[in-house]
PDB file of C-alpha atoms in Angstrom:
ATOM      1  CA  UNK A  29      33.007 -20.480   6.353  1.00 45.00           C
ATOM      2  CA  UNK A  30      36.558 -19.627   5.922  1.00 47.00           C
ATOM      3  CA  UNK A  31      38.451 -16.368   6.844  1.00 46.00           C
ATOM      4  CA  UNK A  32      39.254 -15.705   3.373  1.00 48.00           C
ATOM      5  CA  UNK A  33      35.336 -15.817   2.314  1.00 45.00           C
ATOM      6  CA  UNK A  34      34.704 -13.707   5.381  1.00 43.00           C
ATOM      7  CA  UNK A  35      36.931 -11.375   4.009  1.00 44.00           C
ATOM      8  CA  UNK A  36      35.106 -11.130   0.814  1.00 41.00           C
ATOM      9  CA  UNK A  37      31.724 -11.011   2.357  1.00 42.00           C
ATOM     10  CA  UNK A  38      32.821  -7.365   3.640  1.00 38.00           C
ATOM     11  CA  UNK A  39      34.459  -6.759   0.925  1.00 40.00           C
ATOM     12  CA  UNK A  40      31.221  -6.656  -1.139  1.00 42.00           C
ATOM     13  CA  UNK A  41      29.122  -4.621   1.630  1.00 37.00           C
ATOM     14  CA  UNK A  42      32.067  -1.961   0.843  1.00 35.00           C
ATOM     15  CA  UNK A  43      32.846  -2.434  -2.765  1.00 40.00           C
ATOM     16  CA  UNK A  44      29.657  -2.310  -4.181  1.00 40.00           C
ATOM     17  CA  UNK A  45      28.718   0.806  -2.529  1.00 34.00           C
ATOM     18  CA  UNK A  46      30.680   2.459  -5.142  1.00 33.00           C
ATOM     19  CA  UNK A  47      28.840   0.249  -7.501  1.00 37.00           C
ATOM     20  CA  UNK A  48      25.966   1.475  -6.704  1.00 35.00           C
ATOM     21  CA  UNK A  49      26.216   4.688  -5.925  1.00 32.00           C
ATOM     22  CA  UNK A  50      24.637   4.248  -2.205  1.00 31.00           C
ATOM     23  CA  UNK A  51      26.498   4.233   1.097  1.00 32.00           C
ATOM     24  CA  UNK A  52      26.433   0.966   3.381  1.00 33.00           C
ATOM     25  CA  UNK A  53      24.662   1.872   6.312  1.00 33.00           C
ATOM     26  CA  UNK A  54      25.955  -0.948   8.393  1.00 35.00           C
ATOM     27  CA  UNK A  55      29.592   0.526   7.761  1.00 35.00           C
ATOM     28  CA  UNK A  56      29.538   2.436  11.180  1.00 35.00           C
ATOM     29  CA  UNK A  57      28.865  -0.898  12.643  1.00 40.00           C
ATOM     30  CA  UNK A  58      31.938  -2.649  11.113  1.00 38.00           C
ATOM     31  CA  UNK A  59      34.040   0.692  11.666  1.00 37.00           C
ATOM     32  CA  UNK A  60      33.222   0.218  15.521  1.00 35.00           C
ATOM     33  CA  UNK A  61      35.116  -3.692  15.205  1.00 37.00           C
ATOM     34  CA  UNK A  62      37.561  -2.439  12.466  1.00 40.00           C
ATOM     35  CA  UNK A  63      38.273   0.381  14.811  1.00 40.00           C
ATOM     36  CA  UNK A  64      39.099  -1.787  17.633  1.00 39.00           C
ATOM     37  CA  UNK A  65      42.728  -2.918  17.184  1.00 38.00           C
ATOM     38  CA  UNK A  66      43.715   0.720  16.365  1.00 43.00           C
ATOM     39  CA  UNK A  67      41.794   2.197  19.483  1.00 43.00           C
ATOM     40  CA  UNK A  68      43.541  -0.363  21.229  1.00 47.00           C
ATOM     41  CA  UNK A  69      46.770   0.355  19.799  1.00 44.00           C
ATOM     42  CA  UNK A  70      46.834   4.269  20.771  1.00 48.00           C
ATOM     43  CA  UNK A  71      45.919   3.716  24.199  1.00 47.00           C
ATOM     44  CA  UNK A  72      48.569   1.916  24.785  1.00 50.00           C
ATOM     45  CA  UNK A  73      51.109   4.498  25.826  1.00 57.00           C
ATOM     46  CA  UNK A  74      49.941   6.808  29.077  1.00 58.00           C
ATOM     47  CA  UNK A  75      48.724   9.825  27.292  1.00 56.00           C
ATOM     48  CA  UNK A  76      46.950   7.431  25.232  1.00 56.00           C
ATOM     49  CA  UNK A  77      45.450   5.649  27.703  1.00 63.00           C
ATOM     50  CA  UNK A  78      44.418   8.402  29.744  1.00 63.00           C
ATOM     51  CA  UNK A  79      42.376   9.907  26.602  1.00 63.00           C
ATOM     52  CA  UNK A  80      40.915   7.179  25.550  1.00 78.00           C
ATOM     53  CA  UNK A  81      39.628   7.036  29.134  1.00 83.00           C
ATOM     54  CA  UNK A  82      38.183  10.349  29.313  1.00 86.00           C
ATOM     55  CA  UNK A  83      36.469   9.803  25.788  1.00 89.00           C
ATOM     56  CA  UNK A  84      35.013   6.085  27.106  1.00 90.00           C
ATOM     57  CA  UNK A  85      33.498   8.331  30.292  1.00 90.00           C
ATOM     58  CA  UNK A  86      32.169  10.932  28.128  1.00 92.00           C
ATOM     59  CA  UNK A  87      30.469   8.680  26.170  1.00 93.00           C
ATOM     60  CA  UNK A  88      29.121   6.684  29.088  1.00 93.00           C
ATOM     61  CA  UNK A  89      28.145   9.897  30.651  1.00 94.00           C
ATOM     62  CA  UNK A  90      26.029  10.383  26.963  1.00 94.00           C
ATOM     63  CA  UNK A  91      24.696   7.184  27.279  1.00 93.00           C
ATOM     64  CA  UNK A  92      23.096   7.699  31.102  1.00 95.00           C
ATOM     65  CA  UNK A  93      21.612  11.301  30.040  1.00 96.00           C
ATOM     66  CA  UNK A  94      20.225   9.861  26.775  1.00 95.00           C
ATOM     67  CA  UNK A  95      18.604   6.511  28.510  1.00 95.00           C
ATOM     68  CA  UNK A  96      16.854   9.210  31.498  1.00 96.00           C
ATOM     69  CA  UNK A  97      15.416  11.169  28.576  1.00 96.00           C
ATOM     70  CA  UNK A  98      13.947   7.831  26.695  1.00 95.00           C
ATOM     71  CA  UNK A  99      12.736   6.960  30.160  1.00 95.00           C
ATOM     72  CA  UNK A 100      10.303   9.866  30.476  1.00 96.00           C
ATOM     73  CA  UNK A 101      10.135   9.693  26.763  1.00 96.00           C
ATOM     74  CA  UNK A 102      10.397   6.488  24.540  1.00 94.00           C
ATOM     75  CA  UNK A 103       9.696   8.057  21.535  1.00 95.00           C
ATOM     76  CA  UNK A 104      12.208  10.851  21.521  1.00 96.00           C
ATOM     77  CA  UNK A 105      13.994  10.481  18.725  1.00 94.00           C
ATOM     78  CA  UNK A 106      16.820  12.993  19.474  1.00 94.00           C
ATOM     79  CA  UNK A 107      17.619  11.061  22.421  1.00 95.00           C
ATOM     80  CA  UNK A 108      16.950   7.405  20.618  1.00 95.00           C
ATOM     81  CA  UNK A 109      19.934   8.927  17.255  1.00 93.00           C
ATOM     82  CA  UNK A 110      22.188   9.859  20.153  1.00 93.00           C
ATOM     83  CA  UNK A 111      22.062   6.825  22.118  1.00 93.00           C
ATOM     84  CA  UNK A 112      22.457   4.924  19.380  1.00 91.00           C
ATOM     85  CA  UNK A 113      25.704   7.300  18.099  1.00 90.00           C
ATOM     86  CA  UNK A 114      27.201   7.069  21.564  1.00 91.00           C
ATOM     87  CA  UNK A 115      26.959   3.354  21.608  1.00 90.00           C
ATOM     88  CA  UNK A 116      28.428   2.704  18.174  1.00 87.00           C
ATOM     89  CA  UNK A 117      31.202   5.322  19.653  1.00 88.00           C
ATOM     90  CA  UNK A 118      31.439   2.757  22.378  1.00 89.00           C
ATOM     91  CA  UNK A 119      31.920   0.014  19.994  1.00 86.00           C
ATOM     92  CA  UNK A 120      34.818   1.730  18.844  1.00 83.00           C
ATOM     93  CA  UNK A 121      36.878   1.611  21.817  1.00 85.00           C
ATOM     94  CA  UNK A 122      36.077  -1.943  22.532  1.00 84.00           C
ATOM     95  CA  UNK A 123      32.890  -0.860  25.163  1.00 85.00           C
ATOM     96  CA  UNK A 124      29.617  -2.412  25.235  1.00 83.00           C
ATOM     97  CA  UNK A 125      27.690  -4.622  22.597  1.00 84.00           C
ATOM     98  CA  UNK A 126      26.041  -4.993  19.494  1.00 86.00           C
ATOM     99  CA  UNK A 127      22.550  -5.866  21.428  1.00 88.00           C
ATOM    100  CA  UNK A 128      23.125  -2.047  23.075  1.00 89.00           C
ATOM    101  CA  UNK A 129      22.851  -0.578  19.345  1.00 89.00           C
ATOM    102  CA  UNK A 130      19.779  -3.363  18.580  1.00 93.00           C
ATOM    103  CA  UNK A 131      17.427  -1.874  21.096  1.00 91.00           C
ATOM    104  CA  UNK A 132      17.417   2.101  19.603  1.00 93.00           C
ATOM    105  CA  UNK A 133      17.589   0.744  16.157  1.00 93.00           C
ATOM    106  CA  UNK A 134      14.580  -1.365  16.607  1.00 94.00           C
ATOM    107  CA  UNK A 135      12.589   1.917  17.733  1.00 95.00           C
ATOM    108  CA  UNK A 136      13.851   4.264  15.293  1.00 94.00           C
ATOM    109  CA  UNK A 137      13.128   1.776  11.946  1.00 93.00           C
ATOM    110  CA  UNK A 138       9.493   1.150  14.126  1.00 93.00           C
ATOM    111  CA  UNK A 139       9.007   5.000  14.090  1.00 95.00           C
ATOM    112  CA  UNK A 140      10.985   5.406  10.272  1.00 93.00           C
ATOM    113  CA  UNK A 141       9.721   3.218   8.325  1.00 90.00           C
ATOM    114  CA  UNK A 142      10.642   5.275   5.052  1.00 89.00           C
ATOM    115  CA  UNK A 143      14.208   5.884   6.674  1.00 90.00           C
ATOM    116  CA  UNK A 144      15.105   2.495   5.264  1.00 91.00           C
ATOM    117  CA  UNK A 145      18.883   2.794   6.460  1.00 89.00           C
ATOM    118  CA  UNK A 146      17.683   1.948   9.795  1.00 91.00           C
ATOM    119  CA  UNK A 147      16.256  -1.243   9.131  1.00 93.00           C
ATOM    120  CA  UNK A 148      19.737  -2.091   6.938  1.00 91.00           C
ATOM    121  CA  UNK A 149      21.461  -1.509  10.306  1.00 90.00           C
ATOM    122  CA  UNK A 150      19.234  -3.612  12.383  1.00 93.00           C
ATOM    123  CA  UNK A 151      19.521  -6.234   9.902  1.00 93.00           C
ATOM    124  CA  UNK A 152      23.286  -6.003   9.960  1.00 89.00           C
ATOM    125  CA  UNK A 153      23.210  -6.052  13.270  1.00 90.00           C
ATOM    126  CA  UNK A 154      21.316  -8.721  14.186  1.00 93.00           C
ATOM    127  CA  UNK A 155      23.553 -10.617  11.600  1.00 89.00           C
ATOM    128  CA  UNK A 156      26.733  -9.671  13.422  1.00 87.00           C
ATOM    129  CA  UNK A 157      25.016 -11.472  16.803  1.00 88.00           C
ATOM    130  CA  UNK A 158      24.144 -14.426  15.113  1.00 90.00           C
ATOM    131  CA  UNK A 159      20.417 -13.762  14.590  1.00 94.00           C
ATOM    132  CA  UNK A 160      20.238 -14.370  10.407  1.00 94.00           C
ATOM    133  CA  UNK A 161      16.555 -14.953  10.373  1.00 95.00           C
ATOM    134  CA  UNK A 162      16.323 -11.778  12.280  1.00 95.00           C
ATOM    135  CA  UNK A 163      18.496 -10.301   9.920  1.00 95.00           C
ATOM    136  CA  UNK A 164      16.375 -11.640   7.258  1.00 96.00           C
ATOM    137  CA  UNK A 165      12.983 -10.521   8.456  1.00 95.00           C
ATOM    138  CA  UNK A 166      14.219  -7.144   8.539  1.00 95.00           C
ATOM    139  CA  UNK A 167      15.619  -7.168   5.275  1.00 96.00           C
ATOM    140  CA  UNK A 168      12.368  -9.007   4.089  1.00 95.00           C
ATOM    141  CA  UNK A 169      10.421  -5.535   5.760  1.00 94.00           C
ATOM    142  CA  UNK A 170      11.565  -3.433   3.480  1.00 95.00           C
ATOM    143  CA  UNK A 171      11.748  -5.109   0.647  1.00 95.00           C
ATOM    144  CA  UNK A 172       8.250  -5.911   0.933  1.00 93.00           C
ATOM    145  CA  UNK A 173       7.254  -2.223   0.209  1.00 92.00           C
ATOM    146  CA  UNK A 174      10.579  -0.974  -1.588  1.00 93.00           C
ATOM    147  CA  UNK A 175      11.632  -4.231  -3.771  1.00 94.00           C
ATOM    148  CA  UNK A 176      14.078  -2.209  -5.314  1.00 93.00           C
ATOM    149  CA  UNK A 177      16.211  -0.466  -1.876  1.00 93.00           C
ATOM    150  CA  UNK A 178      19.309  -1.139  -2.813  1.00 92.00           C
ATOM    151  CA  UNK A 179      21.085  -1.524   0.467  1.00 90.00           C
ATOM    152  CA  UNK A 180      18.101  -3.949   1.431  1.00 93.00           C
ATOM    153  CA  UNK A 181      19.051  -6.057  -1.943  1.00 94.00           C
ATOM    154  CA  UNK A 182      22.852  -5.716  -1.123  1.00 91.00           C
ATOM    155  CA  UNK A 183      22.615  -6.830   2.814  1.00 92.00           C
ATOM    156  CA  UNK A 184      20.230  -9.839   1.702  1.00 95.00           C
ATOM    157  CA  UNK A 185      22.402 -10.429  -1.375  1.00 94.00           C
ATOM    158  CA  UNK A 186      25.285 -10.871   1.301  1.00 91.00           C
ATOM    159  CA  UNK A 187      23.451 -12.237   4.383  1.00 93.00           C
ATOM    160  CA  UNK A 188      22.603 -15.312   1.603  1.00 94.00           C
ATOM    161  CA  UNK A 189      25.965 -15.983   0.400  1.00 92.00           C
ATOM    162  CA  UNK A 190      27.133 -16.024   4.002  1.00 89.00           C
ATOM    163  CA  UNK A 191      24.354 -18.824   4.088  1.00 91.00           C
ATOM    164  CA  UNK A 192      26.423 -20.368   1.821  1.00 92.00           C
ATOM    165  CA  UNK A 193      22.842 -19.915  -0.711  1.00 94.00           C
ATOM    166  CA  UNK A 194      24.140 -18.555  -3.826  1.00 94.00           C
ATOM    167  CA  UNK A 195      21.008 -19.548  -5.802  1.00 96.00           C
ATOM    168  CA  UNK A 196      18.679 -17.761  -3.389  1.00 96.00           C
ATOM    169  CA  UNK A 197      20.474 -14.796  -3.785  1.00 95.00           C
ATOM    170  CA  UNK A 198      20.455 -15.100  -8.077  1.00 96.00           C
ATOM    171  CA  UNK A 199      16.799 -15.883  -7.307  1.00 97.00           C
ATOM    172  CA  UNK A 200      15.964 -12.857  -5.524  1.00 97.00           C
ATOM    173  CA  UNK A 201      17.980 -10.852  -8.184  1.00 97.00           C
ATOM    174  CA  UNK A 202      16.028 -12.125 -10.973  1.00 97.00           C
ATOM    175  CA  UNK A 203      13.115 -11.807  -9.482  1.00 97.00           C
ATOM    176  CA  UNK A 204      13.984  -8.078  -9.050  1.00 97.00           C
ATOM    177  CA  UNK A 205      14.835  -7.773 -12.388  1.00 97.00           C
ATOM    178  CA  UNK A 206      11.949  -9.531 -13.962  1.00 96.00           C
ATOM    179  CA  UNK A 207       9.213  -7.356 -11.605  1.00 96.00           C
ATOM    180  CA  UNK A 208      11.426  -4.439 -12.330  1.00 95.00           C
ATOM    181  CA  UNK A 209       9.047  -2.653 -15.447  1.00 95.00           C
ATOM    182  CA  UNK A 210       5.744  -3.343 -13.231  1.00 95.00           C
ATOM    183  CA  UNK A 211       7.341  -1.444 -10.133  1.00 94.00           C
ATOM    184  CA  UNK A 212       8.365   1.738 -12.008  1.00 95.00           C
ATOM    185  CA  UNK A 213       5.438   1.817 -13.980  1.00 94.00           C
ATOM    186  CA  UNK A 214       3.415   1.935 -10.533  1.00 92.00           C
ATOM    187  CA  UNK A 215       6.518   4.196  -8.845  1.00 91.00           C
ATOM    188  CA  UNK A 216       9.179   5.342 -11.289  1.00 93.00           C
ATOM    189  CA  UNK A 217      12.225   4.845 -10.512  1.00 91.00           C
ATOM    190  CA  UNK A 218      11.914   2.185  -8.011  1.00 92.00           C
ATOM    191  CA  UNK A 219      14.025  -0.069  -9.102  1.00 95.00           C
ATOM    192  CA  UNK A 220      17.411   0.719 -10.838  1.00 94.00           C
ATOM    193  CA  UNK A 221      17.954  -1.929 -12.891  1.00 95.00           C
ATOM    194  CA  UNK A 222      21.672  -1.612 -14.009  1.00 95.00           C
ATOM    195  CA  UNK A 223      22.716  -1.354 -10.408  1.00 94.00           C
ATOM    196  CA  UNK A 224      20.898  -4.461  -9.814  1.00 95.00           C
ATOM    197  CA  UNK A 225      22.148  -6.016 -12.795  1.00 95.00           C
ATOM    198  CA  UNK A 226      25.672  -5.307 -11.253  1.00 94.00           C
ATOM    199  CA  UNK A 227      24.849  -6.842  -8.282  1.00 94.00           C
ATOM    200  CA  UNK A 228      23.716  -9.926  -9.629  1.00 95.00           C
ATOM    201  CA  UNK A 229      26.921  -9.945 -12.118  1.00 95.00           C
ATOM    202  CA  UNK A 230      28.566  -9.714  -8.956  1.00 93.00           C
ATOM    203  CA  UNK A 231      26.851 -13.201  -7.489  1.00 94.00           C
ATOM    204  CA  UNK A 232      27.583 -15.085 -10.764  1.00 94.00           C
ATOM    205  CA  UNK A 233      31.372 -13.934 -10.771  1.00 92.00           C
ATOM    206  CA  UNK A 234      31.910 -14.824  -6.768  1.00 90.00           C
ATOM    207  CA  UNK A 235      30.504 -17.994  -7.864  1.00 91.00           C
ATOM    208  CA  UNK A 236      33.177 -18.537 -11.047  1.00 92.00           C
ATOM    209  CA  UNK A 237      29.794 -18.545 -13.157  1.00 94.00           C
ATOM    210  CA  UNK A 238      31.784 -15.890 -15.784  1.00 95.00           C
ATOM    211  CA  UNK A 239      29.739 -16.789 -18.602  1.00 96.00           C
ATOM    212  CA  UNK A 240      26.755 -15.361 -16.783  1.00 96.00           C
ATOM    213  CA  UNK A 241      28.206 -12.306 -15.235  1.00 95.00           C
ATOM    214  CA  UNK A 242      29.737 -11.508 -18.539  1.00 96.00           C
ATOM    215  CA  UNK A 243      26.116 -11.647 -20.005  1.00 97.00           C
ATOM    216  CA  UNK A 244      24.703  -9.614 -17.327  1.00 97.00           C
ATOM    217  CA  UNK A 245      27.073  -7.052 -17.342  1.00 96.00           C
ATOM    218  CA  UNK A 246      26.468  -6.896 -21.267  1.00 97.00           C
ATOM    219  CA  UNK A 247      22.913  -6.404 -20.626  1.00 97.00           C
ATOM    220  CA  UNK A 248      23.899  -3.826 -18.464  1.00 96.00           C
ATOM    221  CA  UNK A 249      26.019  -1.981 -20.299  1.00 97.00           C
ATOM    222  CA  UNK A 250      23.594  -2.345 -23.935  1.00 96.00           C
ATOM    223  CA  UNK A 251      20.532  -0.389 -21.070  1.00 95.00           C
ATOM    224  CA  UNK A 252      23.095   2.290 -20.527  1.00 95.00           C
ATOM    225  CA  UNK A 253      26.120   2.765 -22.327  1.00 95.00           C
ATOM    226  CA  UNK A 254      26.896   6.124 -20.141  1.00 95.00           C
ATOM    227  CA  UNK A 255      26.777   4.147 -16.839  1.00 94.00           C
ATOM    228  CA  UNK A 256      29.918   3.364 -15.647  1.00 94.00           C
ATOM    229  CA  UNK A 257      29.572   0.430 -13.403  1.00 94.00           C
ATOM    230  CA  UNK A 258      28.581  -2.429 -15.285  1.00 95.00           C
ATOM    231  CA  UNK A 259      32.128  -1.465 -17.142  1.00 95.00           C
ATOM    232  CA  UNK A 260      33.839  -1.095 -13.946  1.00 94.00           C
ATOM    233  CA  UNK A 261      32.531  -4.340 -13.364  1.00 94.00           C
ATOM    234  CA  UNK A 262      33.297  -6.543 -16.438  1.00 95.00           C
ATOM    235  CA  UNK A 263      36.911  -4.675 -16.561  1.00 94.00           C
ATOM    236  CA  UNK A 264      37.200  -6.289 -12.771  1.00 92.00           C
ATOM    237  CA  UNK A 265      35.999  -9.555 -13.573  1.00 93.00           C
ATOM    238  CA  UNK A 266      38.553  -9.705 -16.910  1.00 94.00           C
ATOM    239  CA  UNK A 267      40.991  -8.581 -14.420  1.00 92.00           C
ATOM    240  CA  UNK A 268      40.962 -10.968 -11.774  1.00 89.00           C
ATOM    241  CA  UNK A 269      41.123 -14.085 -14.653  1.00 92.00           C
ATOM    242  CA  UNK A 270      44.682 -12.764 -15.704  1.00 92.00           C
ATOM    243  CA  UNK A 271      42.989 -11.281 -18.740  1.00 94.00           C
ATOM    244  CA  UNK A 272      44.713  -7.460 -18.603  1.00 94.00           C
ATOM    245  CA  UNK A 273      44.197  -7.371 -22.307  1.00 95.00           C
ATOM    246  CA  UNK A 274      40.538  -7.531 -22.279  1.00 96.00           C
ATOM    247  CA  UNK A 275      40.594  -5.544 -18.955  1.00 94.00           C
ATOM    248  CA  UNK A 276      42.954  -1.998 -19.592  1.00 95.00           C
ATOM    249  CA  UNK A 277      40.263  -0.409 -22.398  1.00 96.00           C
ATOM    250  CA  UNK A 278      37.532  -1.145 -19.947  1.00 96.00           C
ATOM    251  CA  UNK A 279      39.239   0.683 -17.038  1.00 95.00           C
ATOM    252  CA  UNK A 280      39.670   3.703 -19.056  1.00 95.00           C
ATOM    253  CA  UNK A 281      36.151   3.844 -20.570  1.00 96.00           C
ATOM    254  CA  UNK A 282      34.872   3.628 -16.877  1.00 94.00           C
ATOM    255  CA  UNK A 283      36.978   5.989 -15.640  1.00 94.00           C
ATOM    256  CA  UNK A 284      36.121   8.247 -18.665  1.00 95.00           C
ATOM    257  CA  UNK A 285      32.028   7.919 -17.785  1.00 95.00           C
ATOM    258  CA  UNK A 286      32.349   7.735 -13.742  1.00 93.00           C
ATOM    259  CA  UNK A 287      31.971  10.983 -12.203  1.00 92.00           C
ATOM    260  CA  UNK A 288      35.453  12.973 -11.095  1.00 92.00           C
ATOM    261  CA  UNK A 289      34.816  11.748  -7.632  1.00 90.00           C
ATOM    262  CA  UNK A 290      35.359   7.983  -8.407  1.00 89.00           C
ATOM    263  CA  UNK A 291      38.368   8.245 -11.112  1.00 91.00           C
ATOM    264  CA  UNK A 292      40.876   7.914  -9.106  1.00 91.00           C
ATOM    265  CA  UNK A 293      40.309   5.009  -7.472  1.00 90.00           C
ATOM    266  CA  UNK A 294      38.737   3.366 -10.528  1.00 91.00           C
ATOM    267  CA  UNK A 295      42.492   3.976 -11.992  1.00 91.00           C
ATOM    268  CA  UNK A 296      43.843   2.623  -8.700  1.00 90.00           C
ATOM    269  CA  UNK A 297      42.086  -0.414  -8.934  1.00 89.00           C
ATOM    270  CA  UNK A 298      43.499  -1.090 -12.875  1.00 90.00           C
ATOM    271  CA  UNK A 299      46.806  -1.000 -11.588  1.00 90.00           C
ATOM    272  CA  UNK A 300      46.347  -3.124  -8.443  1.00 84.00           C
ATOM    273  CA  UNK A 301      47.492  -6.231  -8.209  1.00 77.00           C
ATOM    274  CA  UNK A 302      44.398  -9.009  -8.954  1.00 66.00           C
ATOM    275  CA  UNK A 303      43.339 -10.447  -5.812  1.00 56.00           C
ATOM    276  CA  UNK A 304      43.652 -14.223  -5.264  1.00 46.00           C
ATOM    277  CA  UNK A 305      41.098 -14.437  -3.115  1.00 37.00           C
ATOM    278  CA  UNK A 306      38.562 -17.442  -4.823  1.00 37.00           C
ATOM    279  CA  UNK A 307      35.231 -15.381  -4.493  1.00 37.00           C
ATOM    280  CA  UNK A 308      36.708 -12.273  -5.360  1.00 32.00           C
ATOM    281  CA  UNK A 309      36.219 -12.443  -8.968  1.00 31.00           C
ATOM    282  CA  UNK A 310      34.117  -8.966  -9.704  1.00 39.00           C
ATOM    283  CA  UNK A 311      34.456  -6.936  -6.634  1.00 37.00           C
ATOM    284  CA  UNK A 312      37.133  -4.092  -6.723  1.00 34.00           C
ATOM    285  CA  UNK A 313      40.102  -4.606  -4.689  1.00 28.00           C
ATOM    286  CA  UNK A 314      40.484  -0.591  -3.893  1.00 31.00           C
ATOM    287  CA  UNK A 315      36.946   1.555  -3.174  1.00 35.00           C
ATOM    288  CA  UNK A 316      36.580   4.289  -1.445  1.00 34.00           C
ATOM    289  CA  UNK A 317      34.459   3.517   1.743  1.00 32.00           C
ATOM    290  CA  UNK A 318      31.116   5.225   1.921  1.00 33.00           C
ATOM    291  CA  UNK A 319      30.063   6.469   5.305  1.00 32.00           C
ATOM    292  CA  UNK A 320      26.449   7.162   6.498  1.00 36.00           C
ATOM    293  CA  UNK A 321      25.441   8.350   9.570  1.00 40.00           C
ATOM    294  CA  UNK A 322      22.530   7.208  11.985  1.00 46.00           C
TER     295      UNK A 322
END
């Protein structure tokens, strides 16, 4: 796959956050890499080296008194959150591995089952080590007895495109879509189907299928008029095909429906420059990251 697509891939785990109105789960994982180089960069001068020192044996410290407690007591999951905190930390400054964060996030999706942002991490993780099926099975978990999680849809969504499978990723979209009135009627609310309609808009677009993501994002806009993303969305995709006509009315009525919190940046990202990255047809260029913590 090539750096520019790798670019995008993480560009969708962030931008479509915002889409959705959910927070990416795996982001502390890619803060720890992202984190790296500018870590590295302020230790490099004495002072800077010497704190980032201290920190690294504080956290190390954290580590040892947290792996002593899960020794008397597996299950603790005080001890299993800060572990698993202290290692991302770790991460951070360039210490340890992904397989260190694996381990407490395998026993604390075992013992959550309903906390479904620890399974999104595992899954992420296991996808930054190389393990996709892994990645897949535990994306496959939840979905399973939540079809509509959003942050299961949106790692899977993304864990198949890196795949290079965009069909299997429209597949599992539809599917959603299409099982979407039998789930609410057994659990309303299961499954939001604009934000999935978004998402799948999204797939067509990366896949310069705009006749299709135009459609969806039609649909989704005709199910709610008041919901800003599917806007957001088509004003994006108009946007990165040179079409600013089509695209400026768009941005405003989105920014007019989106709550205060997300105006600004929808307004940031109409006067951005398009991006000429190939896949990056309906993701915005400028989001604001959404953070979660484990």
């Amino acid at each position: 796959m090539s750096q520019p697509r790798n670019r995008w891939i993480v560009r969708v785990i962030l931008g479509l956050a915002v889409l959705m109105f959910v927070g990416v789960s795996v982001i502390p994982i890619f803060g720890a890499f992202n984190n790296t180089t500018s870590a590295n960069r302020n230790s490099a001068t004495p002072q800077g080296n010497l704190a980032s020192t201290d920190q690294k044996t504080k956290l190390q410290d954290e580590v040892r008194g947290y792996e002593l407690v899960l020794q008397r007591e597996p299950e603790n999951q005080t001890a299993l959150k800060g572990l698993l905190q202290a290692r991302l930390q770790l991460l951070s400054l360039n210490q340890g591995d992904i397989q260190g964060v694996i381990t407490p996030l395998e026993k604390l999706a075992q013992l959550n089952p309903e906390r479904t942002e620890y399974g999104v991490l595992l899954a992420q993780a296991k996808q930054q080590i190389g393990d996709k099926e892994g990645a897949a099975k535990a994306y496959r978990t939840i979905l399973d007895t939540k079809p509509g999680d959003l942050k299961a849809l949106q790692g899977m969504v993304v864990l198949l495109l890196d795949q290079q499978r965009p069909e299997a990723a429209v597949g599992l979209l539809q599917d959603t879509l299409n099982n979407a009135n039998q789930v609410n009627t057994i659990t309303p609310g299961s499954v939001n189907v604009v934000a999935v309609q978004v998402l799948l808009g999204n797939v067509y677009a990366a896949q310069k299928r705009y006749p299709q993501a135009m459609n969806v994002y039609d649909q989704a806009i005709k199910k709610d008029p008041k919901d800003f993303r599917p806007v957001l969305a088509k004003a994006m995709l108009f946007k990165e095909q040179g079409k600013m006509t089509q695209a400026k009315p768009l941005f405003d009525s989105a920014a007019a429906l989106a709550p205060a919190q997300y105006r600004d940046e929808i307004n940031k990202a109409a006067m951005a420059a398009p991006t000429p990255t190939p896949a990056a047809t309906s993701v915005p260029a400028t989001t604001p990251a959404a953070t979660s913590k484990p």
